[in-house]
Amino acid sequence: QPDCPSGCTYDPSKKISESPHRHVPLKPKSAIMSSILDNIGNTPLVKLNRIPKSEGLHCEVLAKCEFFNAGGSIKDRIGLRMVEDAEKAGIIKPGDVLIAPTSGNTGIGVALAAAVKGYRCIVVMPERMSMEKVDVLRALGAETIRTPTSAAFDSPESNINVAQKLMEEIPNSHILGQYNNASNPIAHYDGTAEEILQACEDKVDMVVMGAGSGGTITGIARKFKERCPNCKIIGVDPEGSVLAEPSEINETTITEFEIEGIGYDFVPTVLERKFVDKWYKSLDKLSFQMSRRLIRDEGVLCGGSSGANMYCAIKAMKDFGLKEGQRCVVLFADSVRNYMSKFLSDDWMSQRDYLQLDKASPQGRSWW
Ligand code: PMP
């Protein structure tokens, strides 16, 4: 991971509140927004009812519904923040080229800010990421480059190294590198975490979230350890990824996973695992089944990593014995919009044996 070219490389040895980076206070939602970018942040915290009840849980379970952000995911926060921090530091100006290596959602966040502010945007993402994300990126005017899914992070063909090469070739181009850019965890420290704490009056017993770049978990954990130190910070990492600790739990025969946005083959600089109290490994099948259940039983139109977080959260709430009067917040990072041709499709699910088609059902409905 080369140093962040926009000059804001994350330094894990510094406390965020004492770091040289700027902090942005929460803004109240205005009745009339000056652009769509004002609709990033301030996402709803929604109580889940039927699933916790059916699991015999008595604590309160709240979903932080990040898919209500303007571009549809939690990563809009960092897309905008990386652009605005680099603008404030005088590193980029409209007309420049912004390059984002991403699993897709960060690209959409950067492309959204680029569209509104007038930058050219190039998104470099592995082939396995959904066509829905590519179509949204193209509609936002971004150029997309796909890299082989099999390319390891340090291979010249990886999205990170292809982005680096493009930056060397294209004049006035800048990588907004989420993996080592301080704006990534700080967006969650100032925004996501602060919103949850304010909504819950600093009373939260557990927060459950997946890790991709690790910005979400690092930013939230750092703020919670300061303000709500007894809260358990739970990380979710897919089987086949190496982010969880202790490293023995990553040992598996599974080498690939289809869940998008979480899990990597390297540990990004912005992921500070020392703040995580416990990691859970997620399986594709149980994650996608839980996403479908969240849609059907709670009406929450979430994406795949939300399902992973939710089913691991259920395990964690049981393992830690959360009781009535206690509260668990689960991060729902993106929406089903990104996966219409994937886990929302009964055929896609049944091809993988994640769902049994019930051909006898009069509505043609099918349940696992
Ligand atoms: N879920 C989804 C769907 C994502 O796109 C991402 C971002 N890659 C995450 C979870 C994890 O967020 P972070 O990069 O902050 O760890």
mmCIF file of C-alpha atoms and ligand atoms in Angstrom:
data_model
loop_
_atom_site.group_PDB
_atom_site.id
_atom_site.type_symbol
_atom_site.label_atom_id
_atom_site.label_comp_id
_atom_site.label_asym_id
_atom_site.label_seq_id
_atom_site.Cartn_x
_atom_site.Cartn_y
_atom_site.Cartn_z
ATOM 1 C CA GLN A 1 0.000 0.000 0.000
ATOM 2 C CA PRO A 2 1.830 3.154 -1.146
ATOM 3 C CA ASP A 3 1.472 6.365 0.850
ATOM 4 C CA CYS A 4 -1.783 8.127 0.202
ATOM 5 C CA PRO A 5 -0.979 10.514 -2.690
ATOM 6 C CA SER A 6 -3.464 13.076 -1.435
ATOM 7 C CA GLY A 7 -1.209 13.612 1.566
ATOM 8 C CA CYS A 8 -3.548 12.322 4.235
ATOM 9 C CA THR A 9 -2.063 8.930 5.055
ATOM 10 C CA TYR A 10 -3.527 7.338 8.133
ATOM 11 C CA ASP A 11 -1.222 7.109 11.149
ATOM 12 C CA PRO A 12 -2.514 4.395 13.511
ATOM 13 C CA SER A 13 -0.208 5.589 16.308
ATOM 14 C CA LYS A 14 -2.168 8.841 16.714
ATOM 15 C CA LYS A 15 -5.478 9.311 18.503
ATOM 16 C CA ILE A 16 -7.994 10.525 15.938
ATOM 17 C CA SER A 17 -9.047 13.401 18.169
ATOM 18 C CA GLU A 18 -5.386 14.510 18.427
ATOM 19 C CA SER A 19 -4.542 13.899 14.796
ATOM 20 C CA PRO A 20 -3.728 16.721 12.406
ATOM 21 C CA HIS A 21 -6.833 15.924 10.369
ATOM 22 C CA ARG A 22 -9.871 18.152 10.340
ATOM 23 C CA HIS A 23 -13.053 17.068 12.090
ATOM 24 C CA VAL A 24 -16.525 17.837 10.831
ATOM 25 C CA PRO A 25 -19.391 18.228 13.335
ATOM 26 C CA LEU A 26 -22.782 16.653 12.556
ATOM 27 C CA LYS A 27 -25.016 18.915 10.528
ATOM 28 C CA PRO A 28 -28.784 18.911 11.092
ATOM 29 C CA LYS A 29 -30.761 17.831 8.047
ATOM 30 C CA SER A 30 -32.016 20.896 6.171
ATOM 31 C CA ALA A 31 -35.529 21.057 4.735
ATOM 32 C CA ILE A 32 -34.143 22.051 1.349
ATOM 33 C CA MET A 33 -30.781 20.581 0.414
ATOM 34 C CA SER A 34 -28.232 22.547 -1.594
ATOM 35 C CA SER A 35 -27.321 19.423 -3.587
ATOM 36 C CA ILE A 36 -27.853 15.678 -3.338
ATOM 37 C CA LEU A 37 -24.533 15.489 -1.453
ATOM 38 C CA ASP A 38 -26.327 16.966 1.587
ATOM 39 C CA ASN A 39 -28.246 13.698 1.739
ATOM 40 C CA ILE A 40 -25.164 11.782 2.866
ATOM 41 C CA GLY A 41 -25.173 10.917 6.570
ATOM 42 C CA ASN A 42 -28.005 11.277 9.089
ATOM 43 C CA THR A 43 -29.264 7.805 8.187
ATOM 44 C CA PRO A 44 -32.126 6.194 10.121
ATOM 45 C CA LEU A 45 -31.662 3.813 13.031
ATOM 46 C CA VAL A 46 -34.487 1.298 12.702
ATOM 47 C CA LYS A 47 -35.742 -1.167 15.300
ATOM 48 C CA LEU A 48 -35.950 -4.772 14.117
ATOM 49 C CA ASN A 49 -38.880 -6.682 15.546
ATOM 50 C CA ARG A 50 -39.839 -10.033 14.060
ATOM 51 C CA ILE A 51 -36.392 -11.564 13.565
ATOM 52 C CA PRO A 52 -35.033 -10.833 17.075
ATOM 53 C CA LYS A 53 -38.320 -12.097 18.542
ATOM 54 C CA SER A 54 -38.192 -15.317 16.543
ATOM 55 C CA GLU A 55 -34.604 -15.827 17.735
ATOM 56 C CA GLY A 56 -35.677 -15.481 21.364
ATOM 57 C CA LEU A 57 -33.730 -12.261 21.874
ATOM 58 C CA HIS A 58 -35.018 -9.746 24.416
ATOM 59 C CA CYS A 59 -32.527 -6.938 23.891
ATOM 60 C CA GLU A 60 -33.228 -4.103 21.459
ATOM 61 C CA VAL A 61 -31.782 -4.620 17.972
ATOM 62 C CA LEU A 62 -31.320 -1.522 15.826
ATOM 63 C CA ALA A 63 -30.272 -1.432 12.180
ATOM 64 C CA LYS A 64 -28.252 1.563 11.023
ATOM 65 C CA CYS A 65 -29.678 1.803 7.515
ATOM 66 C CA GLU A 66 -26.827 3.226 5.484
ATOM 67 C CA PHE A 67 -28.504 2.438 2.181
ATOM 68 C CA PHE A 68 -30.532 5.623 2.583
ATOM 69 C CA ASN A 69 -27.416 7.630 1.724
ATOM 70 C CA ALA A 70 -27.652 9.466 -1.615
ATOM 71 C CA GLY A 71 -25.616 6.928 -3.593
ATOM 72 C CA GLY A 72 -27.039 3.930 -1.759
ATOM 73 C CA SER A 73 -24.315 2.912 0.675
ATOM 74 C CA ILE A 74 -22.232 3.716 3.732
ATOM 75 C CA LYS A 75 -19.320 4.442 1.411
ATOM 76 C CA ASP A 76 -20.912 7.681 0.172
ATOM 77 C CA ARG A 77 -19.693 9.113 3.451
ATOM 78 C CA ILE A 78 -16.050 8.436 2.667
ATOM 79 C CA GLY A 79 -16.362 9.159 -1.068
ATOM 80 C CA LEU A 80 -17.515 12.683 -0.243
ATOM 81 C CA ARG A 81 -15.149 13.072 2.698
ATOM 82 C CA MET A 82 -12.040 12.024 0.740
ATOM 83 C CA VAL A 83 -12.937 14.479 -2.031
ATOM 84 C CA GLU A 84 -13.684 17.378 0.352
ATOM 85 C CA ASP A 85 -10.599 16.792 2.519
ATOM 86 C CA ALA A 86 -8.378 16.709 -0.580
ATOM 87 C CA GLU A 87 -10.096 19.888 -1.874
ATOM 88 C CA LYS A 88 -9.587 21.656 1.473
ATOM 89 C CA ALA A 89 -5.916 20.618 1.469
ATOM 90 C CA GLY A 90 -5.586 22.188 -2.008
ATOM 91 C CA ILE A 91 -4.597 18.852 -3.551
ATOM 92 C CA ILE A 92 -7.440 18.504 -6.070
ATOM 93 C CA LYS A 93 -9.560 20.959 -8.051
ATOM 94 C CA PRO A 94 -12.595 20.460 -10.323
ATOM 95 C CA GLY A 95 -11.491 19.213 -13.732
ATOM 96 C CA ASP A 96 -8.891 16.856 -12.192
ATOM 97 C CA VAL A 97 -9.166 13.093 -12.490
ATOM 98 C CA LEU A 98 -10.119 11.079 -9.411
ATOM 99 C CA ILE A 99 -9.145 7.404 -9.374
ATOM 100 C CA ALA A 100 -10.779 5.028 -6.886
ATOM 101 C CA PRO A 101 -9.696 1.407 -6.344
ATOM 102 C CA THR A 102 -12.794 -0.151 -4.764
ATOM 103 C CA SER A 103 -15.188 -3.060 -4.487
ATOM 104 C CA GLY A 104 -17.770 -0.700 -5.970
ATOM 105 C CA ASN A 105 -19.562 1.255 -3.284
ATOM 106 C CA THR A 106 -16.667 3.638 -2.605
ATOM 107 C CA GLY A 107 -16.506 4.147 -6.351
ATOM 108 C CA ILE A 108 -20.182 5.103 -6.398
ATOM 109 C CA GLY A 109 -19.579 7.533 -3.501
ATOM 110 C CA VAL A 110 -16.611 9.160 -5.266
ATOM 111 C CA ALA A 111 -18.418 9.168 -8.642
ATOM 112 C CA LEU A 112 -21.443 10.869 -7.057
ATOM 113 C CA ALA A 113 -19.288 13.619 -5.558
ATOM 114 C CA ALA A 114 -17.362 13.868 -8.862
ATOM 115 C CA ALA A 115 -20.594 14.219 -10.871
ATOM 116 C CA VAL A 116 -21.921 17.001 -8.639
ATOM 117 C CA LYS A 117 -18.600 18.838 -8.315
ATOM 118 C CA GLY A 118 -17.271 18.377 -11.867
ATOM 119 C CA TYR A 119 -14.392 15.903 -11.707
ATOM 120 C CA ARG A 120 -13.553 13.091 -14.088
ATOM 121 C CA CYS A 121 -13.723 9.779 -12.237
ATOM 122 C CA ILE A 122 -12.132 6.403 -12.956
ATOM 123 C CA VAL A 123 -13.152 3.430 -10.818
ATOM 124 C CA VAL A 124 -10.984 0.307 -10.734
ATOM 125 C CA MET A 125 -12.788 -2.747 -9.357
ATOM 126 C CA PRO A 126 -12.468 -6.548 -9.459
ATOM 127 C CA GLU A 127 -14.558 -8.443 -11.987
ATOM 128 C CA ARG A 128 -16.568 -10.329 -9.376
ATOM 129 C CA MET A 129 -18.393 -7.180 -8.232
ATOM 130 C CA SER A 130 -21.975 -6.852 -9.468
ATOM 131 C CA MET A 131 -23.054 -5.474 -12.847
ATOM 132 C CA GLU A 132 -25.597 -3.337 -11.007
ATOM 133 C CA LYS A 133 -22.750 -1.354 -9.416
ATOM 134 C CA VAL A 134 -21.012 -0.944 -12.787
ATOM 135 C CA ASP A 135 -24.214 0.335 -14.413
ATOM 136 C CA VAL A 136 -24.740 2.899 -11.643
ATOM 137 C CA LEU A 137 -21.111 4.029 -11.960
ATOM 138 C CA ARG A 138 -21.419 4.444 -15.724
ATOM 139 C CA ALA A 139 -24.687 6.347 -15.355
ATOM 140 C CA LEU A 140 -22.866 8.690 -12.973
ATOM 141 C CA GLY A 141 -20.331 9.330 -15.741
ATOM 142 C CA ALA A 142 -17.492 7.319 -14.212
ATOM 143 C CA GLU A 143 -15.171 5.228 -16.347
ATOM 144 C CA THR A 144 -14.841 1.700 -15.025
ATOM 145 C CA ILE A 145 -11.913 -0.677 -15.316
ATOM 146 C CA ARG A 146 -12.352 -4.296 -14.222
ATOM 147 C CA THR A 147 -9.415 -6.268 -12.821
ATOM 148 C CA PRO A 148 -9.195 -10.078 -12.506
ATOM 149 C CA THR A 149 -10.868 -11.379 -9.365
ATOM 150 C CA SER A 150 -7.980 -13.813 -8.918
ATOM 151 C CA ALA A 151 -5.315 -11.052 -8.801
ATOM 152 C CA ALA A 152 -3.753 -10.883 -5.321
ATOM 153 C CA PHE A 153 -3.526 -7.383 -3.825
ATOM 154 C CA ASP A 154 0.235 -7.185 -4.572
ATOM 155 C CA SER A 155 0.011 -8.436 -8.161
ATOM 156 C CA PRO A 156 0.438 -5.843 -10.939
ATOM 157 C CA GLU A 157 -3.100 -6.693 -12.085
ATOM 158 C CA SER A 158 -4.811 -5.914 -8.757
ATOM 159 C CA ASN A 159 -7.204 -2.967 -8.623
ATOM 160 C CA ILE A 160 -4.813 -1.147 -6.266
ATOM 161 C CA ASN A 161 -1.801 -1.508 -8.586
ATOM 162 C CA VAL A 162 -3.759 -0.774 -11.766
ATOM 163 C CA ALA A 163 -5.003 2.426 -10.088
ATOM 164 C CA GLN A 164 -1.415 3.332 -9.201
ATOM 165 C CA LYS A 165 -0.282 2.820 -12.802
ATOM 166 C CA LEU A 166 -3.141 4.962 -14.131
ATOM 167 C CA MET A 167 -2.178 7.766 -11.762
ATOM 168 C CA GLU A 168 1.383 7.685 -13.069
ATOM 169 C CA GLU A 169 0.124 7.904 -16.659
ATOM 170 C CA ILE A 170 -2.743 10.434 -16.460
ATOM 171 C CA PRO A 171 -1.906 14.105 -15.800
ATOM 172 C CA ASN A 172 -3.693 15.804 -12.854
ATOM 173 C CA SER A 173 -4.957 12.495 -11.561
ATOM 174 C CA HIS A 174 -5.150 11.498 -7.907
ATOM 175 C CA ILE A 175 -5.895 8.222 -6.178
ATOM 176 C CA LEU A 176 -8.449 8.563 -3.430
ATOM 177 C CA GLY A 177 -7.137 5.468 -1.689
ATOM 178 C CA GLN A 178 -9.556 4.278 0.951
ATOM 179 C CA TYR A 179 -7.115 1.677 2.307
ATOM 180 C CA ASN A 180 -4.718 4.183 3.857
ATOM 181 C CA ASN A 181 -6.570 7.491 3.748
ATOM 182 C CA ALA A 182 -7.342 9.028 7.148
ATOM 183 C CA SER A 183 -10.535 10.565 5.731
ATOM 184 C CA ASN A 184 -12.000 7.047 5.631
ATOM 185 C CA PRO A 185 -12.072 6.156 9.365
ATOM 186 C CA ILE A 186 -12.572 9.811 10.337
ATOM 187 C CA ALA A 187 -15.779 9.980 8.263
ATOM 188 C CA HIS A 188 -17.144 7.236 10.529
ATOM 189 C CA TYR A 189 -15.625 8.655 13.726
ATOM 190 C CA ASP A 190 -17.194 12.069 13.076
ATOM 191 C CA GLY A 191 -20.325 10.837 11.332
ATOM 192 C CA THR A 192 -21.607 7.258 11.604
ATOM 193 C CA ALA A 193 -20.445 6.702 15.215
ATOM 194 C CA GLU A 194 -21.533 10.131 16.414
ATOM 195 C CA GLU A 195 -25.011 9.682 14.910
ATOM 196 C CA ILE A 196 -25.465 6.317 16.653
ATOM 197 C CA LEU A 197 -24.235 7.641 20.001
ATOM 198 C CA GLN A 198 -26.415 10.739 19.848
ATOM 199 C CA ALA A 199 -29.505 8.719 18.854
ATOM 200 C CA CYS A 200 -28.878 6.232 21.694
ATOM 201 C CA GLU A 201 -27.777 8.828 24.274
ATOM 202 C CA ASP A 202 -24.424 7.008 24.554
ATOM 203 C CA LYS A 203 -26.120 3.783 25.690
ATOM 204 C CA VAL A 204 -25.106 0.963 23.365
ATOM 205 C CA ASP A 205 -23.979 -2.498 24.482
ATOM 206 C CA MET A 206 -22.818 -3.948 21.165
ATOM 207 C CA VAL A 207 -22.096 -2.780 17.622
ATOM 208 C CA VAL A 208 -21.742 -5.314 14.809
ATOM 209 C CA MET A 209 -20.196 -4.497 11.436
ATOM 210 C CA GLY A 210 -18.249 -6.064 8.601
ATOM 211 C CA ALA A 211 -14.783 -5.017 7.498
ATOM 212 C CA GLY A 212 -13.603 -4.328 3.985
ATOM 213 C CA SER A 213 -11.203 -1.397 4.055
ATOM 214 C CA GLY A 214 -11.837 -1.406 7.812
ATOM 215 C CA GLY A 215 -12.674 2.304 7.874
ATOM 216 C CA THR A 216 -16.121 1.741 9.367
ATOM 217 C CA ILE A 217 -14.989 -0.496 12.219
ATOM 218 C CA THR A 218 -11.905 1.600 13.035
ATOM 219 C CA GLY A 219 -13.777 4.909 13.071
ATOM 220 C CA ILE A 220 -16.716 3.556 15.045
ATOM 221 C CA ALA A 221 -14.556 1.580 17.484
ATOM 222 C CA ARG A 222 -12.276 4.514 18.228
ATOM 223 C CA LYS A 223 -15.228 6.799 19.028
ATOM 224 C CA PHE A 224 -17.040 4.133 21.060
ATOM 225 C CA LYS A 225 -13.943 3.249 23.100
ATOM 226 C CA GLU A 226 -13.788 6.936 24.103
ATOM 227 C CA ARG A 227 -17.493 7.533 24.741
ATOM 228 C CA CYS A 228 -19.004 4.150 25.515
ATOM 229 C CA PRO A 229 -16.046 1.974 26.563
ATOM 230 C CA ASN A 230 -18.032 -1.059 27.714
ATOM 231 C CA CYS A 231 -19.714 -1.487 24.341
ATOM 232 C CA LYS A 232 -18.594 -4.668 22.576
ATOM 233 C CA ILE A 233 -17.177 -4.070 19.107
ATOM 234 C CA ILE A 234 -17.927 -7.069 16.903
ATOM 235 C CA GLY A 235 -16.257 -7.565 13.498
ATOM 236 C CA VAL A 236 -17.602 -9.733 10.683
ATOM 237 C CA ASP A 237 -15.255 -11.248 8.095
ATOM 238 C CA PRO A 238 -16.171 -13.807 5.403
ATOM 239 C CA GLU A 239 -14.721 -17.331 5.384
ATOM 240 C CA GLY A 240 -11.850 -17.123 2.906
ATOM 241 C CA SER A 241 -10.740 -13.620 4.016
ATOM 242 C CA VAL A 242 -7.784 -12.893 6.331
ATOM 243 C CA LEU A 243 -9.015 -9.889 8.324
ATOM 244 C CA ALA A 244 -10.272 -11.622 11.482
ATOM 245 C CA GLU A 245 -8.239 -12.309 14.602
ATOM 246 C CA PRO A 246 -6.924 -14.563 16.038
ATOM 247 C CA SER A 247 -5.516 -15.636 12.667
ATOM 248 C CA GLU A 248 -6.325 -19.319 13.315
ATOM 249 C CA ILE A 249 -10.013 -18.599 12.771
ATOM 250 C CA ASN A 250 -9.193 -17.625 9.182
ATOM 251 C CA GLU A 251 -7.918 -21.116 8.381
ATOM 252 C CA THR A 252 -10.328 -22.687 5.923
ATOM 253 C CA THR A 253 -10.550 -24.665 2.716
ATOM 254 C CA ILE A 254 -12.810 -21.935 1.288
ATOM 255 C CA THR A 255 -10.803 -19.763 -1.102
ATOM 256 C CA GLU A 256 -13.539 -17.634 -2.657
ATOM 257 C CA PHE A 257 -16.599 -15.824 -1.399
ATOM 258 C CA GLU A 258 -19.393 -14.076 -3.257
ATOM 259 C CA ILE A 259 -20.385 -11.568 -0.612
ATOM 260 C CA GLU A 260 -19.322 -8.093 -1.756
ATOM 261 C CA GLY A 261 -17.716 -5.269 0.186
ATOM 262 C CA ILE A 262 -16.285 -7.232 3.099
ATOM 263 C CA GLY A 263 -13.187 -9.413 3.335
ATOM 264 C CA TYR A 264 -9.722 -9.094 1.755
ATOM 265 C CA ASP A 265 -6.481 -10.959 1.181
ATOM 266 C CA PHE A 266 -4.452 -8.220 2.919
ATOM 267 C CA VAL A 267 -4.934 -6.080 6.028
ATOM 268 C CA PRO A 268 -5.500 -2.419 5.056
ATOM 269 C CA THR A 269 -3.654 0.273 7.040
ATOM 270 C CA VAL A 270 -6.917 1.843 8.205
ATOM 271 C CA LEU A 271 -8.118 -1.410 9.801
ATOM 272 C CA GLU A 272 -7.078 -1.328 13.468
ATOM 273 C CA ARG A 273 -7.926 -4.730 14.797
ATOM 274 C CA LYS A 274 -6.874 -3.994 18.380
ATOM 275 C CA PHE A 275 -10.207 -2.260 18.955
ATOM 276 C CA VAL A 276 -12.282 -5.290 17.959
ATOM 277 C CA ASP A 277 -13.521 -7.381 20.900
ATOM 278 C CA LYS A 278 -14.522 -10.399 18.859
ATOM 279 C CA TRP A 279 -14.595 -11.476 15.217
ATOM 280 C CA TYR A 280 -17.131 -13.778 13.606
ATOM 281 C CA LYS A 281 -16.575 -15.518 10.269
ATOM 282 C CA SER A 282 -19.514 -15.383 7.848
ATOM 283 C CA LEU A 283 -20.621 -17.875 5.212
ATOM 284 C CA ASP A 284 -22.171 -16.744 1.915
ATOM 285 C CA LYS A 285 -25.182 -19.026 2.214
ATOM 286 C CA LEU A 286 -26.251 -17.901 5.687
ATOM 287 C CA SER A 287 -25.546 -14.250 4.812
ATOM 288 C CA PHE A 288 -27.718 -14.187 1.697
ATOM 289 C CA GLN A 289 -30.470 -16.181 3.393
ATOM 290 C CA MET A 290 -30.486 -13.646 6.228
ATOM 291 C CA SER A 291 -30.624 -10.721 3.763
ATOM 292 C CA ARG A 292 -33.707 -12.319 2.190
ATOM 293 C CA ARG A 293 -35.202 -12.810 5.641
ATOM 294 C CA LEU A 294 -34.549 -9.162 6.547
ATOM 295 C CA ILE A 295 -36.413 -8.129 3.412
ATOM 296 C CA ARG A 296 -39.292 -10.528 3.936
ATOM 297 C CA ASP A 297 -39.772 -10.266 7.699
ATOM 298 C CA GLU A 298 -38.664 -6.715 8.435
ATOM 299 C CA GLY A 299 -39.233 -5.000 5.068
ATOM 300 C CA VAL A 300 -35.630 -3.784 5.118
ATOM 301 C CA LEU A 301 -34.310 -3.782 1.536
ATOM 302 C CA CYS A 302 -30.690 -4.377 2.479
ATOM 303 C CA GLY A 303 -27.670 -5.884 0.699
ATOM 304 C CA GLY A 304 -25.613 -9.014 1.322
ATOM 305 C CA SER A 305 -23.145 -7.751 3.924
ATOM 306 C CA SER A 306 -26.133 -6.612 6.027
ATOM 307 C CA GLY A 307 -27.279 -10.244 6.135
ATOM 308 C CA ALA A 308 -23.783 -11.354 7.181
ATOM 309 C CA ASN A 309 -23.721 -8.737 9.939
ATOM 310 C CA MET A 310 -27.208 -9.676 11.103
ATOM 311 C CA TYR A 311 -26.697 -13.403 11.412
ATOM 312 C CA CYS A 312 -23.340 -12.908 13.134
ATOM 313 C CA ALA A 313 -24.994 -10.311 15.402
ATOM 314 C CA ILE A 314 -27.589 -12.890 16.452
ATOM 315 C CA LYS A 315 -24.769 -15.271 17.400
ATOM 316 C CA ALA A 316 -22.878 -12.514 19.228
ATOM 317 C CA MET A 317 -25.945 -11.313 21.183
ATOM 318 C CA LYS A 318 -26.476 -14.903 22.332
ATOM 319 C CA ASP A 319 -22.770 -15.520 23.088
ATOM 320 C CA PHE A 320 -22.476 -12.319 25.144
ATOM 321 C CA GLY A 321 -25.884 -12.886 26.765
ATOM 322 C CA LEU A 322 -27.473 -9.541 25.888
ATOM 323 C CA LYS A 323 -30.638 -9.110 27.957
ATOM 324 C CA GLU A 324 -33.778 -7.016 28.046
ATOM 325 C CA GLY A 325 -32.839 -3.352 28.434
ATOM 326 C CA GLN A 326 -29.618 -3.807 26.486
ATOM 327 C CA ARG A 327 -29.064 -2.651 22.938
ATOM 328 C CA CYS A 328 -27.236 -3.893 19.855
ATOM 329 C CA VAL A 329 -26.668 -1.793 16.713
ATOM 330 C CA VAL A 330 -26.043 -3.616 13.422
ATOM 331 C CA LEU A 331 -24.647 -1.810 10.376
ATOM 332 C CA PHE A 332 -26.541 -2.293 7.099
ATOM 333 C CA ALA A 333 -24.031 -0.948 4.584
ATOM 334 C CA ASP A 334 -25.894 -1.067 1.273
ATOM 335 C CA SER A 335 -29.155 -2.012 -0.395
ATOM 336 C CA VAL A 336 -30.572 -4.790 -2.521
ATOM 337 C CA ARG A 337 -30.290 -2.430 -5.516
ATOM 338 C CA ASN A 338 -26.700 -3.650 -5.978
ATOM 339 C CA TYR A 339 -27.769 -7.298 -6.084
ATOM 340 C CA MET A 340 -30.976 -7.493 -8.112
ATOM 341 C CA SER A 341 -29.469 -10.101 -10.451
ATOM 342 C CA LYS A 342 -27.726 -11.856 -7.552
ATOM 343 C CA PHE A 343 -29.236 -12.815 -4.201
ATOM 344 C CA LEU A 344 -32.580 -11.188 -4.964
ATOM 345 C CA SER A 345 -33.011 -13.618 -7.842
ATOM 346 C CA ASP A 346 -34.607 -16.923 -6.826
ATOM 347 C CA ASP A 347 -32.764 -18.629 -9.696
ATOM 348 C CA TRP A 348 -29.374 -17.318 -8.531
ATOM 349 C CA MET A 349 -30.130 -18.498 -5.002
ATOM 350 C CA SER A 350 -31.396 -21.930 -6.019
ATOM 351 C CA GLN A 351 -28.461 -22.544 -8.408
ATOM 352 C CA ARG A 352 -26.235 -22.328 -5.344
ATOM 353 C CA ASP A 353 -28.555 -24.412 -3.231
ATOM 354 C CA TYR A 354 -29.244 -21.439 -0.948
ATOM 355 C CA LEU A 355 -32.968 -21.740 -1.554
ATOM 356 C CA GLN A 356 -35.334 -24.506 -2.559
ATOM 357 C CA LEU A 357 -37.808 -23.600 -5.253
ATOM 358 C CA ASP A 358 -41.329 -24.596 -4.298
ATOM 359 C CA LYS A 359 -42.831 -25.216 -7.715
ATOM 360 C CA ALA A 360 -46.134 -26.301 -6.152
ATOM 361 C CA SER A 361 -46.671 -22.923 -4.537
ATOM 362 C CA PRO A 362 -49.590 -21.071 -6.217
ATOM 363 C CA GLN A 363 -47.740 -17.733 -6.150
ATOM 364 C CA GLY A 364 -44.623 -19.349 -7.582
ATOM 365 C CA ARG A 365 -42.999 -18.247 -4.318
ATOM 366 C CA SER A 366 -40.091 -20.170 -3.030
ATOM 367 C CA TRP A 367 -38.628 -20.427 0.411
ATOM 368 C CA TRP A 368 -35.551 -22.161 1.705
HETATM 369 N N1 PMP B 1 -20.461 -3.675 3.221
HETATM 370 C C1 PMP B 1 -20.444 -3.233 1.950
HETATM 371 C C2 PMP B 1 -21.571 -3.617 1.046
HETATM 372 C C3 PMP B 1 -19.374 -2.456 1.471
HETATM 373 O O1 PMP B 1 -19.357 -2.028 0.190
HETATM 374 C C4 PMP B 1 -18.315 -2.138 2.353
HETATM 375 C C5 PMP B 1 -17.160 -1.319 1.847
HETATM 376 N N2 PMP B 1 -16.209 -2.072 1.132
HETATM 377 C C6 PMP B 1 -18.358 -2.639 3.676
HETATM 378 C C7 PMP B 1 -19.464 -3.373 4.072
HETATM 379 C C8 PMP B 1 -17.228 -2.461 4.650
HETATM 380 O O2 PMP B 1 -16.895 -1.146 4.923
HETATM 381 P P1 PMP B 1 -15.420 -0.707 5.254
HETATM 382 O O3 PMP B 1 -14.696 -0.564 3.934
HETATM 383 O O4 PMP B 1 -15.571 0.593 5.933
HETATM 384 O O5 PMP B 1 -14.767 -1.736 6.092
#
